[in-house]
Tab-separated table of C-alpha atoms and ligand atoms in Angstrom:
chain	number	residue	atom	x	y	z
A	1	UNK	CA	0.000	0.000	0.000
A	2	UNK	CA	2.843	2.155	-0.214
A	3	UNK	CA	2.667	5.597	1.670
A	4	UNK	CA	-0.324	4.465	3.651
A	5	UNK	CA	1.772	1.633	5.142
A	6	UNK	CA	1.454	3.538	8.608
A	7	UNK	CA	-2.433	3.288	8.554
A	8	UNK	CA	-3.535	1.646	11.330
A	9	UNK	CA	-7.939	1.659	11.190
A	10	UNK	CA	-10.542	3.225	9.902
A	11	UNK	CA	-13.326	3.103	12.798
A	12	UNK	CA	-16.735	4.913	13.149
A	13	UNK	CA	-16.054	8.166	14.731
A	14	UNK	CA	-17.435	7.779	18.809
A	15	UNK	CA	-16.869	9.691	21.797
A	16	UNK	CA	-13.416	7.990	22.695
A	17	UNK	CA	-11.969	10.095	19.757
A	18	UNK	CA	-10.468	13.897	20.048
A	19	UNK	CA	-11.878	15.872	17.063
A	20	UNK	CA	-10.407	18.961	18.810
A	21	UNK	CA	-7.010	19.095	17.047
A	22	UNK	CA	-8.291	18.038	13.819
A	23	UNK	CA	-6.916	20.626	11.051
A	24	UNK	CA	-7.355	20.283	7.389
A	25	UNK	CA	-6.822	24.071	6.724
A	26	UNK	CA	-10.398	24.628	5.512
A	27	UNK	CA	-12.245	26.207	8.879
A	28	UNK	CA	-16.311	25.030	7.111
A	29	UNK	CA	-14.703	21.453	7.327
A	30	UNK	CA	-13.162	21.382	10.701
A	31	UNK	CA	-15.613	22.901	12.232
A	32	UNK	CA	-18.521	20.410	11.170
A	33	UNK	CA	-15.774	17.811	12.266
A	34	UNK	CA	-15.389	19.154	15.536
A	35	UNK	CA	-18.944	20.413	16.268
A	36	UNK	CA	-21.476	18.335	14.301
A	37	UNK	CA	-20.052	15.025	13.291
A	38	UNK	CA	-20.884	13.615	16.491
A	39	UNK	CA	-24.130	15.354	16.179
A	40	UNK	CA	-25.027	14.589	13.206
A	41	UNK	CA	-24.053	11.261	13.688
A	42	UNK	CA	-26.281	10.477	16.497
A	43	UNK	CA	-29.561	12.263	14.393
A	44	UNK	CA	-28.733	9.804	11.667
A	45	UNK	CA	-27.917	12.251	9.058
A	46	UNK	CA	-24.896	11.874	8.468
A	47	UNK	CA	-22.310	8.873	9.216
A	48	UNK	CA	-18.842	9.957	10.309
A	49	UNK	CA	-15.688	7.430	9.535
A	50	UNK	CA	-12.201	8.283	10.980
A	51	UNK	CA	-9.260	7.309	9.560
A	52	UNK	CA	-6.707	6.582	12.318
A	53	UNK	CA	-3.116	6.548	12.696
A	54	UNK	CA	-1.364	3.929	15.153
A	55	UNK	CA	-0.581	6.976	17.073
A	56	UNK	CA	-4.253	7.416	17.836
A	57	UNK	CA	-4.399	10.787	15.639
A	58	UNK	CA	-6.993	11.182	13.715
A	59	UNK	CA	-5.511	11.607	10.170
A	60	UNK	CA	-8.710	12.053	7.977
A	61	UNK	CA	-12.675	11.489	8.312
A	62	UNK	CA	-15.374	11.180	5.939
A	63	UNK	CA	-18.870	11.467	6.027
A	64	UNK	CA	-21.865	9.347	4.133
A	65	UNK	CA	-25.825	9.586	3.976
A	66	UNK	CA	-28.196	8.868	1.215
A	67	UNK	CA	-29.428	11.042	-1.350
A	68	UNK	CA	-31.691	11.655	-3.915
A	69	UNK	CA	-31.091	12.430	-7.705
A	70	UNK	CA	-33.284	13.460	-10.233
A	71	UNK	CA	-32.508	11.098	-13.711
A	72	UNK	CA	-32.704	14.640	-15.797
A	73	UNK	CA	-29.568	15.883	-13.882
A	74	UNK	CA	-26.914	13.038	-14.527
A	75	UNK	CA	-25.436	12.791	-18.404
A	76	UNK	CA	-27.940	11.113	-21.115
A	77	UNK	CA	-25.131	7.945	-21.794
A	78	UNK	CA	-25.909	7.205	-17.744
A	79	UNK	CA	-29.756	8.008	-18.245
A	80	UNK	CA	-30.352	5.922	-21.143
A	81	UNK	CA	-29.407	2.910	-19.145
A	82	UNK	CA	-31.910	3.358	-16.410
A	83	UNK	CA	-35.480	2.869	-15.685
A	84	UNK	CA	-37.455	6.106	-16.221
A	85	UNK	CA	-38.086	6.582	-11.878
A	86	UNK	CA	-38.478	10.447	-11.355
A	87	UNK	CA	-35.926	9.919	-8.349
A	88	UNK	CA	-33.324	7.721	-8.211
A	89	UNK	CA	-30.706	7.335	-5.099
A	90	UNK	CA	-27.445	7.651	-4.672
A	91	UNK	CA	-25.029	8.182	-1.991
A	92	UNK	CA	-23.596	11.102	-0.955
A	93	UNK	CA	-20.055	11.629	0.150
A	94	UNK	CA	-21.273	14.941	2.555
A	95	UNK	CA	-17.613	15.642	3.814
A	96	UNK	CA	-14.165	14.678	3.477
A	97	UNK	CA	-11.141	15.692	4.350
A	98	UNK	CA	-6.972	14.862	5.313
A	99	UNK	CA	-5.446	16.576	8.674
A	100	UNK	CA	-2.569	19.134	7.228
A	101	UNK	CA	0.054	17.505	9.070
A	102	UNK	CA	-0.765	14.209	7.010
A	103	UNK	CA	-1.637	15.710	3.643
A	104	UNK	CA	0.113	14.591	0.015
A	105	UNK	CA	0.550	11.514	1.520
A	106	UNK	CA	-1.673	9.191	-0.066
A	107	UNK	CA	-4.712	9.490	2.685
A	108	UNK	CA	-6.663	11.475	0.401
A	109	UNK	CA	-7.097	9.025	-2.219
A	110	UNK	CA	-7.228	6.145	0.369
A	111	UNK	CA	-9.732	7.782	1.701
A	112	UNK	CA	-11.700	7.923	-0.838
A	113	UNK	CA	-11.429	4.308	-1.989
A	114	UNK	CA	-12.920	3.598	1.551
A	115	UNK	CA	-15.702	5.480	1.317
A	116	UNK	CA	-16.302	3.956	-2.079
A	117	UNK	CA	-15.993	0.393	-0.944
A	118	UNK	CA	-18.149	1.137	2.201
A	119	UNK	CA	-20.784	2.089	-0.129
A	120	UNK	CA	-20.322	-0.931	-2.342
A	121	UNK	CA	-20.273	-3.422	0.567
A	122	UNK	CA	-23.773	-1.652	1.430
A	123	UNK	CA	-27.404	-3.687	0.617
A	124	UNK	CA	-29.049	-0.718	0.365
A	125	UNK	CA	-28.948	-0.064	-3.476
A	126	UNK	CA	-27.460	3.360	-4.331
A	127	UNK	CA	-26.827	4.444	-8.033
A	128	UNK	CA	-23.276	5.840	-7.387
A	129	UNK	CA	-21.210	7.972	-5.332
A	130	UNK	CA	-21.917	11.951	-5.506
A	131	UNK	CA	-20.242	14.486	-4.281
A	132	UNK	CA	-20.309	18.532	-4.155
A	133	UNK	CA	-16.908	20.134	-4.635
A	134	UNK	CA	-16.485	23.304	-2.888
A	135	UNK	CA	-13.796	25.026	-5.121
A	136	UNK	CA	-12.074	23.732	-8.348
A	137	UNK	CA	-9.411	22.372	-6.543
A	138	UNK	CA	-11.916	19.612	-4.871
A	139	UNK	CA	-13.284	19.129	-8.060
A	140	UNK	CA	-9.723	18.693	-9.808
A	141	UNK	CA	-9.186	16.211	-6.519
A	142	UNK	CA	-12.699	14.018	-7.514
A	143	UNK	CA	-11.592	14.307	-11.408
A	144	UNK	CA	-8.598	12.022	-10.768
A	145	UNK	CA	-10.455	9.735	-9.330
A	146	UNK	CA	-12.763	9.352	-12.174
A	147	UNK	CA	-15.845	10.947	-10.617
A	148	UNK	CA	-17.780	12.916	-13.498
A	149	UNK	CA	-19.875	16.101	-13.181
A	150	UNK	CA	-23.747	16.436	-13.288
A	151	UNK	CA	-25.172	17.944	-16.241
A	152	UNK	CA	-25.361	22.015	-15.652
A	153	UNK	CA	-24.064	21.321	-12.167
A	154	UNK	CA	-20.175	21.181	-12.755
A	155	UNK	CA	-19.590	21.244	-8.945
A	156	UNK	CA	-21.757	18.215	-8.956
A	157	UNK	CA	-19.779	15.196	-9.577
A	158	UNK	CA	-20.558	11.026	-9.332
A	159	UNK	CA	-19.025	8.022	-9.554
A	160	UNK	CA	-21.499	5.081	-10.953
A	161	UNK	CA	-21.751	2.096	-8.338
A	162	UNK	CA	-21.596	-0.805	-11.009
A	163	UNK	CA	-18.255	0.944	-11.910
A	164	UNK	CA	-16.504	0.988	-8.546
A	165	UNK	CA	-18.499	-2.841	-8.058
A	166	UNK	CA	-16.183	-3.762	-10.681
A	167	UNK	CA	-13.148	-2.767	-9.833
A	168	UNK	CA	-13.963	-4.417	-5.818
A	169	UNK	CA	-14.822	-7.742	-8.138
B	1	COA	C1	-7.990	17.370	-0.924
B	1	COA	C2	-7.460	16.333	0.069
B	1	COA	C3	-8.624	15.473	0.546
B	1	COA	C4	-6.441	15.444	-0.653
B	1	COA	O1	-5.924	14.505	0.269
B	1	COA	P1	-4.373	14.202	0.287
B	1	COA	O2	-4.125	13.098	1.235
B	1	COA	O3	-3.649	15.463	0.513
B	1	COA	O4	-4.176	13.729	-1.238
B	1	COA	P2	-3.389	12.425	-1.732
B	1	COA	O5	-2.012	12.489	-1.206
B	1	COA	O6	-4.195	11.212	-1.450
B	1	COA	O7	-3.370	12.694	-3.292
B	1	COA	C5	-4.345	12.140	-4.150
B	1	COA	C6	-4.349	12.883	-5.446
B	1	COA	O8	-4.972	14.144	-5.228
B	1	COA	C7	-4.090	15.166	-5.608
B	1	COA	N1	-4.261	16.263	-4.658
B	1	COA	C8	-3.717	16.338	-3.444
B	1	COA	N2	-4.069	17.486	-2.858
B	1	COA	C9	-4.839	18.132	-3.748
B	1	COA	C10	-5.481	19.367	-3.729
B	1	COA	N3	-5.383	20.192	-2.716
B	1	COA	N4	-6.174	19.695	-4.827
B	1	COA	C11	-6.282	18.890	-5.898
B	1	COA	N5	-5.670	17.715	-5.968
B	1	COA	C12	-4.976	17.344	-4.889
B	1	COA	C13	-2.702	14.584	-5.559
B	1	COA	O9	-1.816	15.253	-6.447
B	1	COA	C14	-2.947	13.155	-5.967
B	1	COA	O10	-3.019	13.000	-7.373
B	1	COA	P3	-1.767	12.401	-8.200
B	1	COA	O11	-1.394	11.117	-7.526
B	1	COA	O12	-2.342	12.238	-9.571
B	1	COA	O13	-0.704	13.444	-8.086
B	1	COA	C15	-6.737	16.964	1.282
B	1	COA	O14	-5.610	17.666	0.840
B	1	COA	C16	-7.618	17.868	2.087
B	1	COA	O15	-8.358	17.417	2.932
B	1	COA	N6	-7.493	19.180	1.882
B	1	COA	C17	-8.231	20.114	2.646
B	1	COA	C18	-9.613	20.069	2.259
B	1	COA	C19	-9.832	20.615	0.874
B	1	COA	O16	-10.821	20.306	0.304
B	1	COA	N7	-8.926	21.467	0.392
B	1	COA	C20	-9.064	22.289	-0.766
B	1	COA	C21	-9.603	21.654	-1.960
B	1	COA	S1	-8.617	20.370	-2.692
């Protein structure tokens, strides 16, 4: 695995972890970390995953819910493939981010292929993976990991489920 060698668990964020130092160096996201997750968590609308080092740090966390997605907004090659439902559901990755200390190391992307996984392994059926980017560079971040943008909504960006099913296959 590389540069994520030192990873030691990823592990449903609970009170026995400290959010309080958490730092990705974009305030909207640490502060949700640190004074919703838990929240959130406990309301069921959002779930919160840690990422954790063998130190104990916390080095990233991610958050996932379900969602709903009209067919009109996703691209007519994914459209034409599905049944003509007015809603369809997805999953949405609400939040993610990498501590600064640990950043450019590989976490990101593992990450990522957590969250995607987790939602694979899931029996509740979900048409992909979506996710809003907050700036281009998010987006940019998503893009090399294959994720595609909604039609009209370029912030908008998913990842189809069979897809990511067959790469876990
Ligand atoms: C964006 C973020 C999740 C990436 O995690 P990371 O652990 O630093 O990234 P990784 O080391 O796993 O790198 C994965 C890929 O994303 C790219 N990447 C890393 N940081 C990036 C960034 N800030 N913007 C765009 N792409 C980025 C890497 O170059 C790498 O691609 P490559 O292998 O083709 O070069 C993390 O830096 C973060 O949480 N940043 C703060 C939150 C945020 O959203 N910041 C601003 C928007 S990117």
């Amino acid at each position: 695995m590389g540069e994520t060698d030192d990873v030691l668990r990823f592990e449903v964020l609970g009170a026995q972890h400290d959010q309080s130092r958490f730092e990705s160096g974009v305030e909207p996201l640490d502060r949700y970390f640190q004074t919703q997750a838990g929240r959130d968590a406990r309301k069921k609308m959002a779930a919160p995953f840690v990422l954790l080092l063998e130190d104990g740090n916390i080095a990233g966390y991610y958050t996932l819910s379900s969602t709903a997605v009209r067919l009109p907004d996703l691209p007519a090659a994914i459209v034409h493939k599905l049944p003509r439902y007015p809603l369809i559901h997805g999953t949405l990755l609400g939040r993610l981010a990498i501590d600064r200390r640990y950043q450019g190391r590989g976490y990101g992307r593992f990450l990522l292929a957590e969250a995607l996984y987790r939602a694979v392994r899931s029996e509740i059926a979900s048409i992909a993976m979506i996710v809003d980017a907050k700036d281009e560079c998010a987006k940019r971040f998503y893009e090399r990991e294959s994720f595609l943008p909604f039609l009209e909504q370029p912030m908008k960006l998913f990842r189809p489920m069979v897809d990511i099913v067959k790469l876990s296959e």
